[in-house]
PDB file of C-alpha atoms in Angstrom:
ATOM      1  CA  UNK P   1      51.876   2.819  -2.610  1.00  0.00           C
ATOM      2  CA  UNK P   2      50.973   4.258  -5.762  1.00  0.00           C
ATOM      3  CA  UNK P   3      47.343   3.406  -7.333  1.00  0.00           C
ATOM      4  CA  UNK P   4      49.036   1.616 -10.182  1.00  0.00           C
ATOM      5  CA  UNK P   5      50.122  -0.846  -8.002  1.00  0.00           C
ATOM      6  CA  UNK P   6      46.708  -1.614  -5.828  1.00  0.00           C
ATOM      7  CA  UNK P   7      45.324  -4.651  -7.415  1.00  0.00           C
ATOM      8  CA  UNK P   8      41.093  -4.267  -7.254  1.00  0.00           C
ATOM      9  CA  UNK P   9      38.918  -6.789  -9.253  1.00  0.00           C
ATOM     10  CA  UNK P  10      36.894  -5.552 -12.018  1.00  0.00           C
ATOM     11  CA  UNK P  11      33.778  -4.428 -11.007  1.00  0.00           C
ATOM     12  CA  UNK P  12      30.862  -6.980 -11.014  1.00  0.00           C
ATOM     13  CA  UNK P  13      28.779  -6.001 -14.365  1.00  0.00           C
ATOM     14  CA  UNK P  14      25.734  -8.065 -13.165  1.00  0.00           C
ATOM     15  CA  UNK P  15      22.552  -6.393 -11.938  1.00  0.00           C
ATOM     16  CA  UNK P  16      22.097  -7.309  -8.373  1.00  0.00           C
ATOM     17  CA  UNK P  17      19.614  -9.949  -7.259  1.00  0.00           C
ATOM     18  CA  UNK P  18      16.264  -8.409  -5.389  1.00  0.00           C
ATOM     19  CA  UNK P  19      16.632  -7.337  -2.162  1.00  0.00           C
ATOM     20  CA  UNK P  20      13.416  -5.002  -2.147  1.00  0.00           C
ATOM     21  CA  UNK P  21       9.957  -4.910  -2.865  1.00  0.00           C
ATOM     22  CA  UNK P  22       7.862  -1.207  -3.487  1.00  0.00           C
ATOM     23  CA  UNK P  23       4.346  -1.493  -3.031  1.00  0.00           C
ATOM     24  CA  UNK P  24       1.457   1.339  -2.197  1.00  0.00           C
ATOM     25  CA  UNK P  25      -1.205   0.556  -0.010  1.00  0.00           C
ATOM     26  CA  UNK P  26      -4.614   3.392   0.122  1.00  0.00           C
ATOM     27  CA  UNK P  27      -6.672   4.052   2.555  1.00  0.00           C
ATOM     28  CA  UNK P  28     -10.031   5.285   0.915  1.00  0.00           C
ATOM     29  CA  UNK P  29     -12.412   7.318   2.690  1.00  0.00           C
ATOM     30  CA  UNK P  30     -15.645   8.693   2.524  1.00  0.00           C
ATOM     31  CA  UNK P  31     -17.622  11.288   3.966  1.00  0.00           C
ATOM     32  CA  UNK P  32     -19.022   9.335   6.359  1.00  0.00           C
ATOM     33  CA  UNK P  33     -15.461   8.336   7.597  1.00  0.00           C
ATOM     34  CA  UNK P  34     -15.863   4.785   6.170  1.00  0.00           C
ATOM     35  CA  UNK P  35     -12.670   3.101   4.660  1.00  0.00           C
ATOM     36  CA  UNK P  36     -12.846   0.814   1.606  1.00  0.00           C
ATOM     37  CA  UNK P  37     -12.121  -3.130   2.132  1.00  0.00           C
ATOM     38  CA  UNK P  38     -11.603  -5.596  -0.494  1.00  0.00           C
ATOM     39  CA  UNK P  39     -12.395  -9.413   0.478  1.00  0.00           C
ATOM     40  CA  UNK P  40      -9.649 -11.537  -0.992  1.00  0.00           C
ATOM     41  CA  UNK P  41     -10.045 -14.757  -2.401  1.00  0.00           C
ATOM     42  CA  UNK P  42      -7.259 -15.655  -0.271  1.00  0.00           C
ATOM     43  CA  UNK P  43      -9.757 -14.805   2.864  1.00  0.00           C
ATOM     44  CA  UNK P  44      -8.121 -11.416   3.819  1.00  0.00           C
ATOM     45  CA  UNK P  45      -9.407  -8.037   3.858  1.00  0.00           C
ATOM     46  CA  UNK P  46      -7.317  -5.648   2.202  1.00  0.00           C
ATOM     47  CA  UNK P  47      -6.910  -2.075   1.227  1.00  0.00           C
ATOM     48  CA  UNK P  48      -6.822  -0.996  -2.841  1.00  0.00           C
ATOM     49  CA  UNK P  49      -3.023  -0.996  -3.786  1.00  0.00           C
ATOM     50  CA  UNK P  50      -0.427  -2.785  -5.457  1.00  0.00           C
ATOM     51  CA  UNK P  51       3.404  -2.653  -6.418  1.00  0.00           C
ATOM     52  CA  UNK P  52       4.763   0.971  -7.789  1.00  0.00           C
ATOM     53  CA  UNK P  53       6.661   0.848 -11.142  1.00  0.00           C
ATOM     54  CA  UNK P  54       9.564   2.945 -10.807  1.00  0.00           C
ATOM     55  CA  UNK P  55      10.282   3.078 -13.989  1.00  0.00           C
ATOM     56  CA  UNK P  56       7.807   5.743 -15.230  1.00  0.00           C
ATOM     57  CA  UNK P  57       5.621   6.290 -11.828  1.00  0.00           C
ATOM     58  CA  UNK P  58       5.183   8.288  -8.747  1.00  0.00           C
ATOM     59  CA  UNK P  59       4.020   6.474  -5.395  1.00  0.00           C
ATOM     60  CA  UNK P  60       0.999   9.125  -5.834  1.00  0.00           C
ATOM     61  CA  UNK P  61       0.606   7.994  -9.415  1.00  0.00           C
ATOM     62  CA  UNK P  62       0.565   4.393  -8.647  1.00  0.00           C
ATOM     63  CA  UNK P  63      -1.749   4.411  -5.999  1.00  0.00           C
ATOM     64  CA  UNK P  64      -4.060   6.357  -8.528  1.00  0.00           C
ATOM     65  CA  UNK P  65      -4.109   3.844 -10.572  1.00  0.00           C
ATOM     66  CA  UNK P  66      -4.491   0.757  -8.451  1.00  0.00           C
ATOM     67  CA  UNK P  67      -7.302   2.473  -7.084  1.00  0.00           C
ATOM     68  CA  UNK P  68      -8.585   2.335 -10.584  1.00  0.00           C
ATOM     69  CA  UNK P  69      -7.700  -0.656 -11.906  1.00  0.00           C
ATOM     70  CA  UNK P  70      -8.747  -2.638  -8.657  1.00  0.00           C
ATOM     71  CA  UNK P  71     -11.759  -0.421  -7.902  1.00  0.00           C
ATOM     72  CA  UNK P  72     -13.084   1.603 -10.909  1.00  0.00           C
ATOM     73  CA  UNK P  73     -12.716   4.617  -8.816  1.00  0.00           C
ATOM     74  CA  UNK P  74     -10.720   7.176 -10.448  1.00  0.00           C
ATOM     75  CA  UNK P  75      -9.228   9.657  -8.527  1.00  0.00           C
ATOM     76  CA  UNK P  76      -6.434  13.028  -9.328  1.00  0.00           C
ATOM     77  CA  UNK P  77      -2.743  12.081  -8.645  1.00  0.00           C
ATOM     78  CA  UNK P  78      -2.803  15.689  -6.767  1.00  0.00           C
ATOM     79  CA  UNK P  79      -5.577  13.983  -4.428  1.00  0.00           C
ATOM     80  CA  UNK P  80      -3.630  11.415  -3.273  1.00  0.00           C
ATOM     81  CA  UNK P  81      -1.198  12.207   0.251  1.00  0.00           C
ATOM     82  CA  UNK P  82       1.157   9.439   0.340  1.00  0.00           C
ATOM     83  CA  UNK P  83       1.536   9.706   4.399  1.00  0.00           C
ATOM     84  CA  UNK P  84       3.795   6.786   5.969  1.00  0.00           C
ATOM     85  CA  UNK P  85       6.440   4.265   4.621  1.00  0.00           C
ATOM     86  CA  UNK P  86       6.187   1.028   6.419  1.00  0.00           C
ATOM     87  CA  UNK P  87       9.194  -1.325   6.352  1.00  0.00           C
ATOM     88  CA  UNK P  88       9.269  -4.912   7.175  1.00  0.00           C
ATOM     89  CA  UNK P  89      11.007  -8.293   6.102  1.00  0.00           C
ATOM     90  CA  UNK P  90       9.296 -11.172   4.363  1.00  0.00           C
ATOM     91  CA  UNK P  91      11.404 -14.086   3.250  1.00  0.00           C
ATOM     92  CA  UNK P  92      14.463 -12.641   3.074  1.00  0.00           C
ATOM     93  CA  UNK P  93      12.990  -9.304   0.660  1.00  0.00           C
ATOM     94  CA  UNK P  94      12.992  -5.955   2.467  1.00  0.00           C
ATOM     95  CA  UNK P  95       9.315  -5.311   1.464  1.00  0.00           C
ATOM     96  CA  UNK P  96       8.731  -1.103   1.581  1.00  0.00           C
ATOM     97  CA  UNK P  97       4.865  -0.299   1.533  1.00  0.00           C
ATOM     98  CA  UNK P  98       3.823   2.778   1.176  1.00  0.00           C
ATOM     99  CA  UNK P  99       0.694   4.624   2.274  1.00  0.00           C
ATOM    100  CA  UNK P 100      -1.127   6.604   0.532  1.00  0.00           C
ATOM    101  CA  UNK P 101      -4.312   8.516   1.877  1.00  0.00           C
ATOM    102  CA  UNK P 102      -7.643   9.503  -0.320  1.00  0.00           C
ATOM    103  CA  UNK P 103     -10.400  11.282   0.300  1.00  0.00           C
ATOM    104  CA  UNK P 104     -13.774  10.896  -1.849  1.00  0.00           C
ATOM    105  CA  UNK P 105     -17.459  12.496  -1.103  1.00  0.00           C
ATOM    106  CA  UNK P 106     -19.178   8.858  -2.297  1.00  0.00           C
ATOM    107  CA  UNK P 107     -17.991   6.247  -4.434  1.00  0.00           C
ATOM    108  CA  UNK P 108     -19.339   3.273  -6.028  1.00  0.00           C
ATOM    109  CA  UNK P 109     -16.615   0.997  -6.075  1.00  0.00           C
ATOM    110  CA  UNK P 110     -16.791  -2.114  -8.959  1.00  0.00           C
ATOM    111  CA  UNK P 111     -14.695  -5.466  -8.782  1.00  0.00           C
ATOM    112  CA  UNK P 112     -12.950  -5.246 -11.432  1.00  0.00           C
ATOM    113  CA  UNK P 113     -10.668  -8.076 -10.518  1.00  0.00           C
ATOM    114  CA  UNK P 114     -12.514 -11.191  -9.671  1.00  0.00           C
ATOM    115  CA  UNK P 115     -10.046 -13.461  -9.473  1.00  0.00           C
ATOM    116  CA  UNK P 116      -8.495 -11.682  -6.578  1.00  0.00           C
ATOM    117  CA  UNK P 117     -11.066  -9.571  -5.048  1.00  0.00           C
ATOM    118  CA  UNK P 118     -15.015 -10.746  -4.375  1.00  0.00           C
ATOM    119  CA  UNK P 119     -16.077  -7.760  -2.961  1.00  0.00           C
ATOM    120  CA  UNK P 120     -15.490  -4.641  -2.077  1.00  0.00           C
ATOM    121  CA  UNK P 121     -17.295  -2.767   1.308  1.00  0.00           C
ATOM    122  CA  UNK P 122     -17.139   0.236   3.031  1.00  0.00           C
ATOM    123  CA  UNK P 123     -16.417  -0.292   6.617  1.00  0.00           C
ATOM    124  CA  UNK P 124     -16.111   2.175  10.152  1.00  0.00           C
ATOM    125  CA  UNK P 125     -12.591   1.845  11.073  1.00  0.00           C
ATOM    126  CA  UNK P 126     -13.866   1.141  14.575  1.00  0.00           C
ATOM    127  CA  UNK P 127     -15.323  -2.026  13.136  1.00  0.00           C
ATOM    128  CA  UNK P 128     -12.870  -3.855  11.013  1.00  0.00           C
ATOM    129  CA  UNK P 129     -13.113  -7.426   9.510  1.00  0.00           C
ATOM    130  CA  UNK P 130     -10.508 -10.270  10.384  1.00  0.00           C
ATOM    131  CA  UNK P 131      -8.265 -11.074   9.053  1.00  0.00           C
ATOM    132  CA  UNK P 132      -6.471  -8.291   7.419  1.00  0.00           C
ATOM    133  CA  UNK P 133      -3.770  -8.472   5.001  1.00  0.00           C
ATOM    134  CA  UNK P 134      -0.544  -7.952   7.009  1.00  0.00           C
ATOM    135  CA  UNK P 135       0.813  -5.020   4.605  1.00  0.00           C
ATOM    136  CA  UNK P 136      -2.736  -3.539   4.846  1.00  0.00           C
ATOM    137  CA  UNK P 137      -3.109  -3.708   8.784  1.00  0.00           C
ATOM    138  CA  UNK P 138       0.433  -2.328   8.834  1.00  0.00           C
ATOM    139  CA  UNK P 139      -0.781   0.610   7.079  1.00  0.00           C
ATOM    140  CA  UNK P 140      -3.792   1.151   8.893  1.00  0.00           C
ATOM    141  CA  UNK P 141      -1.989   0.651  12.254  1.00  0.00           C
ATOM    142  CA  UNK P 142       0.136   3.833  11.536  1.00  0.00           C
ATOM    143  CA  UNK P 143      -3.227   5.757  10.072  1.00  0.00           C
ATOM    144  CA  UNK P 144      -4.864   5.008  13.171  1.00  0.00           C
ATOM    145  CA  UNK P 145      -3.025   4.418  16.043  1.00  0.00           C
ATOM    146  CA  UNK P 146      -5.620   4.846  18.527  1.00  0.00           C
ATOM    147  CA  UNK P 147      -7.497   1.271  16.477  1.00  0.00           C
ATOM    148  CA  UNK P 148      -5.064  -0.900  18.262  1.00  0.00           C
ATOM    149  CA  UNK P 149      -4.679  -2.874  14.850  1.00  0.00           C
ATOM    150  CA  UNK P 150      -2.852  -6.537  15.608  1.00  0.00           C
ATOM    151  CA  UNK P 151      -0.403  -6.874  12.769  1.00  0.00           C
ATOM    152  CA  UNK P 152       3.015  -8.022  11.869  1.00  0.00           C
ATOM    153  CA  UNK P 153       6.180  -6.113  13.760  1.00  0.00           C
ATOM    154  CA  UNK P 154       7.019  -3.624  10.701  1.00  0.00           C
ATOM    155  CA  UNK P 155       8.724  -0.542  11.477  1.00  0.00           C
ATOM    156  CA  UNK P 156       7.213   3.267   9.965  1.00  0.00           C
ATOM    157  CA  UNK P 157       8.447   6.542   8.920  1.00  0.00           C
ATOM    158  CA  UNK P 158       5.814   9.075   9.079  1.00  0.00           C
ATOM    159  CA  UNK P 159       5.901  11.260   5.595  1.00  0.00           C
ATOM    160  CA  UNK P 160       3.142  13.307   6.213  1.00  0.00           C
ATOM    161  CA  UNK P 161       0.163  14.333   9.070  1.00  0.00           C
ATOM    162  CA  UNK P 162      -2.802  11.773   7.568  1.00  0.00           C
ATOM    163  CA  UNK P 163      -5.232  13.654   9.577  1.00  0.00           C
ATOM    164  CA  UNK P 164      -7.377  10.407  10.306  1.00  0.00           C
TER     165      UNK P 164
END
């Protein structure tokens, strides 16, 4: 059989329908060893983050600049350890979120989004709020282990040693 003779459809020209979603979550924390917490109008707690444009942005970059769009805070790409990607299914879209680690001295976060977030607090890991966003407990579940966070069955790829 020659490959003359193999008859194979024309490729399909279409761009394929989502399967995936990219987002960054970031674990901010301060000297004290306090994480930030953003109260969602939804009723959640959450972490600073958002979805990565992969288009012209890093994972680093974008969690940069979630951090300041959502927060104010504005922090060196270089500062940021992306540390864990966490993997999990919602609705049929493979949603990958990615964590991201920062370290400040103090910080005076602003809401800067008020539609979404009402506040924002600093909080002992030891002593977090219910209930958590699920991509956000998923994130802080593989940061800290030891917290015994309840959240969603996700599964995790260690990137990098988050030292938390």
């Amino acid at each position: 059989m020659t490959a003359e003779s193999v008859n194979t459809p024309p490729r399909n020209a279409r761009p394929p329908l989502a399967q995936a979603a990219l987002g960054v979550g970031v674990v901010v924390q301060d000297a004290e060893g306090r994480i930030l917490l953003g109260r969602h109008r939804g009723g959640t707690w959450e972490l600073p983050g958002g979805k990565v444009d992969p288009t012209h942005e890093s994972v680093a970059a974008a969690a940069a600049r979630e951090l300041r769009e959502e927060t104010g805070l504005r922090v060196p790409v270089d500062a940021v350890t992306v540390f864990a990607m966490v993997h999990d299914v919602v609705g049929g879209i493979n949603r990958i979120s990615m964590a991201a680690l920062v370290r400040v001295e103090s910080a005076d976060p602003r809401v800067t989004e008020p539609h979404l977030i009402s506040a924002w607090r600093w909080i002992a890991p030891e002593e977090l709020p219910s209930p958590l966003f699920d991509p956000s407990a998923q994130i802080l579940a593989v940061w800290r282990p030891d917290l015994a966070i309840d959240h969603p069955a996700a599964h995790h790829l260690r990137i990098a040693p988050s030292q938390g």
